[in-house]
mmCIF file with all atom_site columns, C-alpha atoms in Angstrom:
data_model
loop_
_atom_site.group_PDB
_atom_site.id
_atom_site.type_symbol
_atom_site.label_atom_id
_atom_site.label_alt_id
_atom_site.label_comp_id
_atom_site.label_asym_id
_atom_site.label_entity_id
_atom_site.label_seq_id
_atom_site.pdbx_PDB_ins_code
_atom_site.Cartn_x
_atom_site.Cartn_y
_atom_site.Cartn_z
_atom_site.occupancy
_atom_site.B_iso_or_equiv
_atom_site.pdbx_formal_charge
_atom_site.auth_seq_id
_atom_site.auth_comp_id
_atom_site.auth_asym_id
_atom_site.auth_atom_id
_atom_site.pdbx_PDB_model_num
ATOM 1   C CA . UNK A 1 1   ? 6.433   -154.718 -53.359 1.00 67.00 ? 1   UNK A CA 1
ATOM 2   C CA . UNK A 1 2   ? 6.866   -154.503 -49.486 1.00 65.00 ? 2   UNK A CA 1
ATOM 3   C CA . UNK A 1 3   ? 3.549   -154.584 -47.862 1.00 88.00 ? 3   UNK A CA 1
ATOM 4   C CA . UNK A 1 4   ? 2.891   -153.140 -44.326 1.00 94.00 ? 4   UNK A CA 1
ATOM 5   C CA . UNK A 1 5   ? -0.583  -154.018 -42.868 1.00 95.00 ? 5   UNK A CA 1
ATOM 6   C CA . UNK A 1 6   ? -2.462  -152.790 -39.948 1.00 96.00 ? 6   UNK A CA 1
ATOM 7   C CA . UNK A 1 7   ? -5.318  -154.530 -38.545 1.00 91.00 ? 7   UNK A CA 1
ATOM 8   C CA . UNK A 1 8   ? -7.845  -151.731 -38.466 1.00 92.00 ? 8   UNK A CA 1
ATOM 9   C CA . UNK A 1 9   ? -8.171  -148.442 -40.265 1.00 93.00 ? 9   UNK A CA 1
ATOM 10  C CA . UNK A 1 10  ? -10.516 -146.906 -37.758 1.00 96.00 ? 10  UNK A CA 1
ATOM 11  C CA . UNK A 1 11  ? -11.101 -147.890 -33.963 1.00 97.00 ? 11  UNK A CA 1
ATOM 12  C CA . UNK A 1 12  ? -13.350 -146.629 -31.332 1.00 97.00 ? 12  UNK A CA 1
ATOM 13  C CA . UNK A 1 13  ? -12.641 -147.765 -27.691 1.00 97.00 ? 13  UNK A CA 1
ATOM 14  C CA . UNK A 1 14  ? -13.752 -146.631 -24.074 1.00 97.00 ? 14  UNK A CA 1
ATOM 15  C CA . UNK A 1 15  ? -11.701 -145.361 -21.335 1.00 98.00 ? 15  UNK A CA 1
ATOM 16  C CA . UNK A 1 16  ? -9.871  -148.023 -19.658 1.00 97.00 ? 16  UNK A CA 1
ATOM 17  C CA . UNK A 1 17  ? -10.222 -150.783 -22.257 1.00 97.00 ? 17  UNK A CA 1
ATOM 18  C CA . UNK A 1 18  ? -7.154  -152.778 -23.222 1.00 97.00 ? 18  UNK A CA 1
ATOM 19  C CA . UNK A 1 19  ? -6.444  -152.069 -27.032 1.00 97.00 ? 19  UNK A CA 1
ATOM 20  C CA . UNK A 1 20  ? -4.369  -154.057 -29.328 1.00 97.00 ? 20  UNK A CA 1
ATOM 21  C CA . UNK A 1 21  ? -3.084  -152.529 -32.551 1.00 98.00 ? 21  UNK A CA 1
ATOM 22  C CA . UNK A 1 22  ? -1.484  -155.177 -34.920 1.00 97.00 ? 22  UNK A CA 1
ATOM 23  C CA . UNK A 1 23  ? 1.001   -154.574 -37.603 1.00 97.00 ? 23  UNK A CA 1
ATOM 24  C CA . UNK A 1 24  ? 2.372   -157.240 -40.175 1.00 97.00 ? 24  UNK A CA 1
ATOM 25  C CA . UNK A 1 25  ? 5.110   -156.906 -42.629 1.00 95.00 ? 25  UNK A CA 1
ATOM 26  C CA . UNK A 1 26  ? 5.858   -159.459 -45.315 1.00 93.00 ? 26  UNK A CA 1
ATOM 27  C CA . UNK A 1 27  ? 9.706   -158.586 -46.226 1.00 88.00 ? 27  UNK A CA 1
ATOM 28  C CA . UNK A 1 28  ? 11.210  -160.303 -43.509 1.00 89.00 ? 28  UNK A CA 1
ATOM 29  C CA . UNK A 1 29  ? 12.503  -156.975 -42.025 1.00 89.00 ? 29  UNK A CA 1
ATOM 30  C CA . UNK A 1 30  ? 14.071  -157.003 -38.752 1.00 89.00 ? 30  UNK A CA 1
ATOM 31  C CA . UNK A 1 31  ? 13.312  -153.549 -37.714 1.00 91.00 ? 31  UNK A CA 1
ATOM 32  C CA . UNK A 1 32  ? 9.834   -152.445 -37.152 1.00 94.00 ? 32  UNK A CA 1
ATOM 33  C CA . UNK A 1 33  ? 8.164   -149.083 -35.475 1.00 95.00 ? 33  UNK A CA 1
ATOM 34  C CA . UNK A 1 34  ? 5.157   -147.629 -34.052 1.00 96.00 ? 34  UNK A CA 1
ATOM 35  C CA . UNK A 1 35  ? 4.529   -143.951 -34.283 1.00 95.00 ? 35  UNK A CA 1
ATOM 36  C CA . UNK A 1 36  ? 1.638   -141.672 -33.290 1.00 96.00 ? 36  UNK A CA 1
ATOM 37  C CA . UNK A 1 37  ? 0.648   -138.723 -35.288 1.00 94.00 ? 37  UNK A CA 1
ATOM 38  C CA . UNK A 1 38  ? -1.109  -135.808 -33.896 1.00 92.00 ? 38  UNK A CA 1
ATOM 39  C CA . UNK A 1 39  ? -1.744  -132.349 -35.832 1.00 86.00 ? 39  UNK A CA 1
ATOM 40  C CA . UNK A 1 40  ? 1.185   -129.762 -35.080 1.00 82.00 ? 40  UNK A CA 1
ATOM 41  C CA . UNK A 1 41  ? 3.322   -132.322 -33.398 1.00 85.00 ? 41  UNK A CA 1
ATOM 42  C CA . UNK A 1 42  ? 4.215   -134.815 -36.410 1.00 86.00 ? 42  UNK A CA 1
ATOM 43  C CA . UNK A 1 43  ? 5.365   -138.250 -36.100 1.00 90.00 ? 43  UNK A CA 1
ATOM 44  C CA . UNK A 1 44  ? 6.511   -139.430 -32.651 1.00 91.00 ? 44  UNK A CA 1
ATOM 45  C CA . UNK A 1 45  ? 8.107   -142.686 -31.904 1.00 92.00 ? 45  UNK A CA 1
ATOM 46  C CA . UNK A 1 46  ? 6.535   -144.852 -29.439 1.00 95.00 ? 46  UNK A CA 1
ATOM 47  C CA . UNK A 1 47  ? 8.462   -148.085 -29.317 1.00 95.00 ? 47  UNK A CA 1
ATOM 48  C CA . UNK A 1 48  ? 10.603  -149.881 -31.940 1.00 93.00 ? 48  UNK A CA 1
ATOM 49  C CA . UNK A 1 49  ? 11.980  -153.317 -32.437 1.00 94.00 ? 49  UNK A CA 1
ATOM 50  C CA . UNK A 1 50  ? 15.027  -154.677 -33.726 1.00 90.00 ? 50  UNK A CA 1
ATOM 51  C CA . UNK A 1 51  ? 14.547  -158.280 -33.639 1.00 89.00 ? 51  UNK A CA 1
ATOM 52  C CA . UNK A 1 52  ? 11.979  -160.793 -32.369 1.00 92.00 ? 52  UNK A CA 1
ATOM 53  C CA . UNK A 1 53  ? 11.452  -160.374 -28.515 1.00 88.00 ? 53  UNK A CA 1
ATOM 54  C CA . UNK A 1 54  ? 13.660  -157.226 -28.645 1.00 90.00 ? 54  UNK A CA 1
ATOM 55  C CA . UNK A 1 55  ? 12.203  -153.772 -28.253 1.00 93.00 ? 55  UNK A CA 1
ATOM 56  C CA . UNK A 1 56  ? 13.241  -150.299 -27.270 1.00 92.00 ? 56  UNK A CA 1
ATOM 57  C CA . UNK A 1 57  ? 11.438  -147.297 -25.950 1.00 93.00 ? 57  UNK A CA 1
ATOM 58  C CA . UNK A 1 58  ? 10.969  -144.355 -28.280 1.00 91.00 ? 58  UNK A CA 1
ATOM 59  C CA . UNK A 1 59  ? 10.338  -140.721 -27.264 1.00 89.00 ? 59  UNK A CA 1
ATOM 60  C CA . UNK A 1 60  ? 6.743   -141.465 -25.964 1.00 94.00 ? 60  UNK A CA 1
ATOM 61  C CA . UNK A 1 61  ? 6.467   -144.943 -24.369 1.00 96.00 ? 61  UNK A CA 1
ATOM 62  C CA . UNK A 1 62  ? 4.298   -143.938 -21.452 1.00 96.00 ? 62  UNK A CA 1
ATOM 63  C CA . UNK A 1 63  ? 1.008   -145.673 -21.518 1.00 96.00 ? 63  UNK A CA 1
ATOM 64  C CA . UNK A 1 64  ? 2.102   -148.287 -24.170 1.00 98.00 ? 64  UNK A CA 1
ATOM 65  C CA . UNK A 1 65  ? 3.736   -151.572 -24.438 1.00 97.00 ? 65  UNK A CA 1
ATOM 66  C CA . UNK A 1 66  ? 4.646   -153.771 -27.464 1.00 97.00 ? 66  UNK A CA 1
ATOM 67  C CA . UNK A 1 67  ? 5.131   -157.384 -28.323 1.00 97.00 ? 67  UNK A CA 1
ATOM 68  C CA . UNK A 1 68  ? 7.113   -159.006 -31.054 1.00 96.00 ? 68  UNK A CA 1
ATOM 69  C CA . UNK A 1 69  ? 6.878   -162.688 -31.011 1.00 95.00 ? 69  UNK A CA 1
ATOM 70  C CA . UNK A 1 70  ? 7.092   -163.202 -34.730 1.00 95.00 ? 70  UNK A CA 1
ATOM 71  C CA . UNK A 1 71  ? 9.596   -161.349 -37.018 1.00 94.00 ? 71  UNK A CA 1
ATOM 72  C CA . UNK A 1 72  ? 6.534   -160.311 -39.237 1.00 95.00 ? 72  UNK A CA 1
ATOM 73  C CA . UNK A 1 73  ? 4.356   -159.004 -36.560 1.00 97.00 ? 73  UNK A CA 1
ATOM 74  C CA . UNK A 1 74  ? 4.552   -156.260 -34.179 1.00 97.00 ? 74  UNK A CA 1
ATOM 75  C CA . UNK A 1 75  ? 1.776   -155.183 -31.716 1.00 97.00 ? 75  UNK A CA 1
ATOM 76  C CA . UNK A 1 76  ? 1.054   -151.994 -29.951 1.00 98.00 ? 76  UNK A CA 1
ATOM 77  C CA . UNK A 1 77  ? -0.662  -152.408 -26.674 1.00 98.00 ? 77  UNK A CA 1
ATOM 78  C CA . UNK A 1 78  ? -2.621  -149.612 -24.693 1.00 97.00 ? 78  UNK A CA 1
ATOM 79  C CA . UNK A 1 79  ? -3.034  -151.128 -21.278 1.00 94.00 ? 79  UNK A CA 1
ATOM 80  C CA . UNK A 1 80  ? -5.690  -148.812 -20.255 1.00 97.00 ? 80  UNK A CA 1
ATOM 81  C CA . UNK A 1 81  ? -6.821  -146.508 -22.977 1.00 97.00 ? 81  UNK A CA 1
ATOM 82  C CA . UNK A 1 82  ? -7.276  -142.865 -22.163 1.00 98.00 ? 82  UNK A CA 1
ATOM 83  C CA . UNK A 1 83  ? -8.650  -140.056 -24.026 1.00 97.00 ? 83  UNK A CA 1
ATOM 84  C CA . UNK A 1 84  ? -5.221  -138.502 -24.619 1.00 97.00 ? 84  UNK A CA 1
ATOM 85  C CA . UNK A 1 85  ? -4.461  -141.488 -26.605 1.00 98.00 ? 85  UNK A CA 1
ATOM 86  C CA . UNK A 1 86  ? -6.758  -140.675 -29.173 1.00 98.00 ? 86  UNK A CA 1
ATOM 87  C CA . UNK A 1 87  ? -4.588  -140.469 -32.364 1.00 97.00 ? 87  UNK A CA 1
ATOM 88  C CA . UNK A 1 88  ? -3.371  -141.747 -35.614 1.00 96.00 ? 88  UNK A CA 1
ATOM 89  C CA . UNK A 1 89  ? -1.086  -144.749 -35.187 1.00 97.00 ? 89  UNK A CA 1
ATOM 90  C CA . UNK A 1 90  ? 1.363   -145.712 -37.929 1.00 96.00 ? 90  UNK A CA 1
ATOM 91  C CA . UNK A 1 91  ? 3.299   -148.792 -38.170 1.00 96.00 ? 91  UNK A CA 1
ATOM 92  C CA . UNK A 1 92  ? 6.476   -148.963 -40.214 1.00 94.00 ? 92  UNK A CA 1
ATOM 93  C CA . UNK A 1 93  ? 9.083   -151.617 -40.903 1.00 92.00 ? 93  UNK A CA 1
ATOM 94  C CA . UNK A 1 94  ? 12.703  -150.740 -42.166 1.00 87.00 ? 94  UNK A CA 1
ATOM 95  C CA . UNK A 1 95  ? 14.714  -152.499 -44.986 1.00 76.00 ? 95  UNK A CA 1
ATOM 96  C CA . UNK A 1 96  ? 16.508  -152.078 -48.081 1.00 71.00 ? 96  UNK A CA 1
ATOM 97  C CA . UNK A 1 97  ? 15.259  -150.176 -51.076 1.00 66.00 ? 97  UNK A CA 1
ATOM 98  C CA . UNK A 1 98  ? 18.007  -151.025 -53.619 1.00 61.00 ? 98  UNK A CA 1
ATOM 99  C CA . UNK A 1 99  ? 21.697  -150.311 -53.826 1.00 58.00 ? 99  UNK A CA 1
ATOM 100 C CA . UNK A 1 100 ? 22.890  -148.881 -50.426 1.00 61.00 ? 100 UNK A CA 1
ATOM 101 C CA . UNK A 1 101 ? 19.514  -147.349 -49.914 1.00 66.00 ? 101 UNK A CA 1
ATOM 102 C CA . UNK A 1 102 ? 17.197  -147.918 -46.969 1.00 75.00 ? 102 UNK A CA 1
ATOM 103 C CA . UNK A 1 103 ? 13.875  -146.505 -46.191 1.00 82.00 ? 103 UNK A CA 1
ATOM 104 C CA . UNK A 1 104 ? 10.903  -147.048 -43.866 1.00 86.00 ? 104 UNK A CA 1
ATOM 105 C CA . UNK A 1 105 ? 7.871   -148.726 -45.297 1.00 90.00 ? 105 UNK A CA 1
ATOM 106 C CA . UNK A 1 106 ? 4.628   -147.497 -43.572 1.00 93.00 ? 106 UNK A CA 1
ATOM 107 C CA . UNK A 1 107 ? 1.041   -149.082 -43.163 1.00 95.00 ? 107 UNK A CA 1
ATOM 108 C CA . UNK A 1 108 ? -1.906  -147.048 -43.872 1.00 94.00 ? 108 UNK A CA 1
ATOM 109 C CA . UNK A 1 109 ? -2.550  -146.086 -40.300 1.00 95.00 ? 109 UNK A CA 1
ATOM 110 C CA . UNK A 1 110 ? -5.213  -146.709 -37.671 1.00 96.00 ? 110 UNK A CA 1
ATOM 111 C CA . UNK A 1 111 ? -7.149  -143.835 -36.399 1.00 96.00 ? 111 UNK A CA 1
ATOM 112 C CA . UNK A 1 112 ? -8.142  -144.700 -32.766 1.00 98.00 ? 112 UNK A CA 1
ATOM 113 C CA . UNK A 1 113 ? -10.707 -142.543 -30.995 1.00 98.00 ? 113 UNK A CA 1
ATOM 114 C CA . UNK A 1 114 ? -11.056 -143.203 -27.225 1.00 98.00 ? 114 UNK A CA 1
ATOM 115 C CA . UNK A 1 115 ? -14.113 -141.936 -25.771 1.00 97.00 ? 115 UNK A CA 1
ATOM 116 C CA . UNK B 2 1   ? 16.128  -135.503 -29.443 1.00 35.00 ? 1   UNK B CA 1
ATOM 117 C CA . UNK B 2 2   ? 16.749  -133.937 -32.626 1.00 37.00 ? 2   UNK B CA 1
ATOM 118 C CA . UNK B 2 3   ? 13.895  -132.795 -34.624 1.00 54.00 ? 3   UNK B CA 1
ATOM 119 C CA . UNK B 2 4   ? 13.463  -131.892 -38.227 1.00 65.00 ? 4   UNK B CA 1
ATOM 120 C CA . UNK B 2 5   ? 11.575  -128.919 -38.802 1.00 77.00 ? 5   UNK B CA 1
ATOM 121 C CA . UNK B 2 6   ? 9.680   -128.204 -42.088 1.00 81.00 ? 6   UNK B CA 1
ATOM 122 C CA . UNK B 2 7   ? 8.911   -124.433 -43.442 1.00 83.00 ? 7   UNK B CA 1
ATOM 123 C CA . UNK B 2 8   ? 6.445   -123.473 -44.453 1.00 89.00 ? 8   UNK B CA 1
ATOM 124 C CA . UNK B 2 9   ? 3.734   -125.386 -42.353 1.00 89.00 ? 9   UNK B CA 1
ATOM 125 C CA . UNK B 2 10  ? 1.358   -124.930 -45.084 1.00 93.00 ? 10  UNK B CA 1
ATOM 126 C CA . UNK B 2 11  ? 1.667   -123.959 -48.777 1.00 95.00 ? 11  UNK B CA 1
ATOM 127 C CA . UNK B 2 12  ? -0.845  -123.273 -51.273 1.00 96.00 ? 12  UNK B CA 1
ATOM 128 C CA . UNK B 2 13  ? -0.104  -122.902 -54.970 1.00 96.00 ? 13  UNK B CA 1
ATOM 129 C CA . UNK B 2 14  ? -1.712  -123.044 -58.537 1.00 97.00 ? 14  UNK B CA 1
ATOM 130 C CA . UNK B 2 15  ? -1.197  -126.262 -60.614 1.00 97.00 ? 15  UNK B CA 1
ATOM 131 C CA . UNK B 2 16  ? 2.009   -125.974 -62.823 1.00 97.00 ? 16  UNK B CA 1
ATOM 132 C CA . UNK B 2 17  ? 3.966   -123.812 -60.435 1.00 97.00 ? 17  UNK B CA 1
ATOM 133 C CA . UNK B 2 18  ? 6.912   -124.920 -58.641 1.00 97.00 ? 18  UNK B CA 1
ATOM 134 C CA . UNK B 2 19  ? 6.668   -125.918 -54.799 1.00 97.00 ? 19  UNK B CA 1
ATOM 135 C CA . UNK B 2 20  ? 9.536   -125.523 -52.414 1.00 96.00 ? 20  UNK B CA 1
ATOM 136 C CA . UNK B 2 21  ? 9.655   -126.833 -48.973 1.00 95.00 ? 21  UNK B CA 1
ATOM 137 C CA . UNK B 2 22  ? 12.480  -126.539 -46.532 1.00 95.00 ? 22  UNK B CA 1
ATOM 138 C CA . UNK B 2 23  ? 13.747  -128.784 -43.419 1.00 94.00 ? 23  UNK B CA 1
ATOM 139 C CA . UNK B 2 24  ? 16.107  -127.802 -40.835 1.00 94.00 ? 24  UNK B CA 1
ATOM 140 C CA . UNK B 2 25  ? 17.541  -130.287 -38.508 1.00 92.00 ? 25  UNK B CA 1
ATOM 141 C CA . UNK B 2 26  ? 19.848  -130.148 -35.389 1.00 89.00 ? 26  UNK B CA 1
ATOM 142 C CA . UNK B 2 27  ? 22.401  -133.031 -35.308 1.00 86.00 ? 27  UNK B CA 1
ATOM 143 C CA . UNK B 2 28  ? 24.883  -134.642 -37.419 1.00 87.00 ? 28  UNK B CA 1
ATOM 144 C CA . UNK B 2 29  ? 23.357  -136.992 -40.092 1.00 87.00 ? 29  UNK B CA 1
ATOM 145 C CA . UNK B 2 30  ? 24.266  -139.816 -42.339 1.00 86.00 ? 30  UNK B CA 1
ATOM 146 C CA . UNK B 2 31  ? 21.300  -139.344 -44.784 1.00 89.00 ? 31  UNK B CA 1
ATOM 147 C CA . UNK B 2 32  ? 18.072  -137.144 -44.854 1.00 92.00 ? 32  UNK B CA 1
ATOM 148 C CA . UNK B 2 33  ? 14.857  -138.579 -46.443 1.00 93.00 ? 33  UNK B CA 1
ATOM 149 C CA . UNK B 2 34  ? 11.686  -136.952 -47.599 1.00 95.00 ? 34  UNK B CA 1
ATOM 150 C CA . UNK B 2 35  ? 8.314   -138.673 -47.356 1.00 95.00 ? 35  UNK B CA 1
ATOM 151 C CA . UNK B 2 36  ? 4.899   -137.927 -48.756 1.00 96.00 ? 36  UNK B CA 1
ATOM 152 C CA . UNK B 2 37  ? 1.693   -138.418 -46.869 1.00 95.00 ? 37  UNK B CA 1
ATOM 153 C CA . UNK B 2 38  ? -1.754  -138.457 -48.592 1.00 93.00 ? 38  UNK B CA 1
ATOM 154 C CA . UNK B 2 39  ? -4.770  -137.566 -46.371 1.00 88.00 ? 39  UNK B CA 1
ATOM 155 C CA . UNK B 2 40  ? -5.255  -140.253 -43.696 1.00 82.00 ? 40  UNK B CA 1
ATOM 156 C CA . UNK B 2 41  ? -2.855  -142.613 -45.253 1.00 86.00 ? 41  UNK B CA 1
ATOM 157 C CA . UNK B 2 42  ? 0.533   -143.814 -44.363 1.00 88.00 ? 42  UNK B CA 1
ATOM 158 C CA . UNK B 2 43  ? 3.904   -142.203 -45.453 1.00 92.00 ? 43  UNK B CA 1
ATOM 159 C CA . UNK B 2 44  ? 5.488   -142.996 -48.671 1.00 93.00 ? 44  UNK B CA 1
ATOM 160 C CA . UNK B 2 45  ? 9.332   -142.649 -49.386 1.00 92.00 ? 45  UNK B CA 1
ATOM 161 C CA . UNK B 2 46  ? 10.120  -140.187 -51.943 1.00 94.00 ? 46  UNK B CA 1
ATOM 162 C CA . UNK B 2 47  ? 13.873  -139.649 -52.013 1.00 93.00 ? 47  UNK B CA 1
ATOM 163 C CA . UNK B 2 48  ? 17.116  -140.040 -49.954 1.00 91.00 ? 48  UNK B CA 1
ATOM 164 C CA . UNK B 2 49  ? 20.079  -137.811 -50.063 1.00 93.00 ? 49  UNK B CA 1
ATOM 165 C CA . UNK B 2 50  ? 23.263  -138.940 -48.233 1.00 91.00 ? 50  UNK B CA 1
ATOM 166 C CA . UNK B 2 51  ? 25.298  -136.481 -46.268 1.00 92.00 ? 51  UNK B CA 1
ATOM 167 C CA . UNK B 2 52  ? 28.092  -136.335 -48.805 1.00 93.00 ? 52  UNK B CA 1
ATOM 168 C CA . UNK B 2 53  ? 25.637  -135.465 -51.536 1.00 95.00 ? 53  UNK B CA 1
ATOM 169 C CA . UNK B 2 54  ? 24.667  -131.747 -52.276 1.00 97.00 ? 54  UNK B CA 1
ATOM 170 C CA . UNK B 2 55  ? 21.728  -132.369 -54.777 1.00 97.00 ? 55  UNK B CA 1
ATOM 171 C CA . UNK B 2 56  ? 19.695  -135.245 -56.112 1.00 96.00 ? 56  UNK B CA 1
ATOM 172 C CA . UNK B 2 57  ? 16.846  -135.571 -58.645 1.00 96.00 ? 57  UNK B CA 1
ATOM 173 C CA . UNK B 2 58  ? 14.030  -137.883 -59.125 1.00 94.00 ? 58  UNK B CA 1
ATOM 174 C CA . UNK B 2 59  ? 11.494  -137.247 -61.899 1.00 96.00 ? 59  UNK B CA 1
ATOM 175 C CA . UNK B 2 60  ? 10.007  -133.788 -60.971 1.00 97.00 ? 60  UNK B CA 1
ATOM 176 C CA . UNK B 2 61  ? 11.659  -133.912 -57.463 1.00 97.00 ? 61  UNK B CA 1
ATOM 177 C CA . UNK B 2 62  ? 14.865  -132.191 -56.457 1.00 98.00 ? 62  UNK B CA 1
ATOM 178 C CA . UNK B 2 63  ? 16.359  -132.276 -53.140 1.00 98.00 ? 63  UNK B CA 1
ATOM 179 C CA . UNK B 2 64  ? 19.352  -130.286 -51.986 1.00 97.00 ? 64  UNK B CA 1
ATOM 180 C CA . UNK B 2 65  ? 21.224  -130.752 -48.721 1.00 97.00 ? 65  UNK B CA 1
ATOM 181 C CA . UNK B 2 66  ? 23.471  -128.273 -47.105 1.00 97.00 ? 66  UNK B CA 1
ATOM 182 C CA . UNK B 2 67  ? 25.039  -130.082 -43.992 1.00 95.00 ? 67  UNK B CA 1
ATOM 183 C CA . UNK B 2 68  ? 27.045  -126.855 -42.892 1.00 95.00 ? 68  UNK B CA 1
ATOM 184 C CA . UNK B 2 69  ? 23.585  -125.087 -42.371 1.00 95.00 ? 69  UNK B CA 1
ATOM 185 C CA . UNK B 2 70  ? 21.913  -128.505 -41.356 1.00 94.00 ? 70  UNK B CA 1
ATOM 186 C CA . UNK B 2 71  ? 18.938  -127.748 -43.851 1.00 95.00 ? 71  UNK B CA 1
ATOM 187 C CA . UNK B 2 72  ? 17.355  -129.552 -46.925 1.00 96.00 ? 72  UNK B CA 1
ATOM 188 C CA . UNK B 2 73  ? 15.063  -128.318 -49.553 1.00 97.00 ? 73  UNK B CA 1
ATOM 189 C CA . UNK B 2 74  ? 12.484  -130.294 -51.566 1.00 97.00 ? 74  UNK B CA 1
ATOM 190 C CA . UNK B 2 75  ? 11.572  -128.688 -54.920 1.00 98.00 ? 75  UNK B CA 1
ATOM 191 C CA . UNK B 2 76  ? 8.523   -130.313 -56.701 1.00 97.00 ? 76  UNK B CA 1
ATOM 192 C CA . UNK B 2 77  ? 8.544   -128.749 -60.523 1.00 97.00 ? 77  UNK B CA 1
ATOM 193 C CA . UNK B 2 78  ? 5.368   -128.360 -62.553 1.00 97.00 ? 78  UNK B CA 1
ATOM 194 C CA . UNK B 2 79  ? 2.891   -129.281 -59.816 1.00 97.00 ? 79  UNK B CA 1
ATOM 195 C CA . UNK B 2 80  ? -0.247  -131.403 -60.314 1.00 96.00 ? 80  UNK B CA 1
ATOM 196 C CA . UNK B 2 81  ? -3.319  -131.656 -58.166 1.00 95.00 ? 81  UNK B CA 1
ATOM 197 C CA . UNK B 2 82  ? -1.984  -135.345 -57.413 1.00 95.00 ? 82  UNK B CA 1
ATOM 198 C CA . UNK B 2 83  ? 0.903   -133.604 -55.549 1.00 97.00 ? 83  UNK B CA 1
ATOM 199 C CA . UNK B 2 84  ? -1.555  -132.406 -52.852 1.00 97.00 ? 84  UNK B CA 1
ATOM 200 C CA . UNK B 2 85  ? -0.214  -134.060 -49.600 1.00 97.00 ? 85  UNK B CA 1
ATOM 201 C CA . UNK B 2 86  ? 1.781   -133.397 -46.535 1.00 95.00 ? 86  UNK B CA 1
ATOM 202 C CA . UNK B 2 87  ? 5.519   -133.643 -47.027 1.00 95.00 ? 87  UNK B CA 1
ATOM 203 C CA . UNK B 2 88  ? 8.021   -134.743 -44.241 1.00 94.00 ? 88  UNK B CA 1
ATOM 204 C CA . UNK B 2 89  ? 11.686  -134.678 -43.940 1.00 94.00 ? 89  UNK B CA 1
ATOM 205 C CA . UNK B 2 90  ? 13.332  -137.423 -41.697 1.00 92.00 ? 90  UNK B CA 1
ATOM 206 C CA . UNK B 2 91  ? 16.643  -137.597 -40.370 1.00 90.00 ? 91  UNK B CA 1
ATOM 207 C CA . UNK B 2 92  ? 18.720  -140.568 -38.923 1.00 83.00 ? 92  UNK B CA 1
ATOM 208 C CA . UNK B 2 93  ? 20.895  -138.691 -36.619 1.00 68.00 ? 93  UNK B CA 1
ATOM 209 C CA . UNK B 2 94  ? 23.680  -141.108 -36.945 1.00 48.00 ? 94  UNK B CA 1
ATOM 210 C CA . UNK B 2 95  ? 21.545  -144.316 -36.252 1.00 60.00 ? 95  UNK B CA 1
ATOM 211 C CA . UNK B 2 96  ? 20.442  -145.918 -39.806 1.00 52.00 ? 96  UNK B CA 1
ATOM 212 C CA . UNK B 2 97  ? 17.466  -147.391 -38.832 1.00 69.00 ? 97  UNK B CA 1
ATOM 213 C CA . UNK B 2 98  ? 15.801  -144.894 -36.277 1.00 79.00 ? 98  UNK B CA 1
ATOM 214 C CA . UNK B 2 99  ? 14.494  -141.832 -37.857 1.00 86.00 ? 99  UNK B CA 1
ATOM 215 C CA . UNK B 2 100 ? 13.161  -138.552 -36.542 1.00 87.00 ? 100 UNK B CA 1
ATOM 216 C CA . UNK B 2 101 ? 10.501  -136.844 -38.726 1.00 88.00 ? 101 UNK B CA 1
ATOM 217 C CA . UNK B 2 102 ? 9.613   -133.057 -38.656 1.00 86.00 ? 102 UNK B CA 1
ATOM 218 C CA . UNK B 2 103 ? 5.993   -131.832 -38.503 1.00 88.00 ? 103 UNK B CA 1
ATOM 219 C CA . UNK B 2 104 ? 5.561   -131.710 -42.197 1.00 91.00 ? 104 UNK B CA 1
ATOM 220 C CA . UNK B 2 105 ? 4.409   -129.221 -44.769 1.00 93.00 ? 105 UNK B CA 1
ATOM 221 C CA . UNK B 2 106 ? 0.895   -129.397 -46.090 1.00 94.00 ? 106 UNK B CA 1
ATOM 222 C CA . UNK B 2 107 ? 0.838   -128.654 -49.740 1.00 96.00 ? 107 UNK B CA 1
ATOM 223 C CA . UNK B 2 108 ? -2.244  -127.901 -51.516 1.00 97.00 ? 108 UNK B CA 1
ATOM 224 C CA . UNK B 2 109 ? -2.258  -127.555 -55.454 1.00 97.00 ? 109 UNK B CA 1
ATOM 225 C CA . UNK B 2 110 ? -5.140  -125.667 -56.701 1.00 95.00 ? 110 UNK B CA 1
ATOM 226 C CA . UNK B 2 111 ? -6.556  -126.589 -60.228 1.00 90.00 ? 111 UNK B CA 1
#
């Protein structure tokens, strides 16, 4: 089974801190994603990466950056955390499911609170 | 960007009843997927339906797709308490890897 792990389930940080959220997948997938999930807004794509050192902005990249130095690891960085970045952060990788079917495999999520 | 929208936003039914959730989207797609999210957890893939398919079954799940109306429905038959979760549709908008998720339907199954 594909496994996507995230470094923390819960995280509390102070305003202005630099925050690293790490995601690791074990299926050699090329594509990885970072989303944030907020009540009433669903999942919104922050950044995605389709190969090592390659990245593209999603719908809400402001205030975030990413790093993909190795294929299995995709990091989300909050350069200077703000209270409006309090959210659930979900990482996903994209790969085959069998036959011609593909799906996104999600990690368990990191609930980040910025105070 | 296109956005899938689920309807209703919340649904509460008795165990054993059927639950139907709907999803509408705005642009052309290659496929549409449904995911489930248990409270405070990541999303889990349930089923994928391609744009040239009209209906698909998987266990107690039945998905329909009407590309002319740009809508899909997810039916869960004989619901169980363990089906309590949020359900999301996701469309690819023509790009296979990048999905756009709706806001989800929160389903509660009452014992």
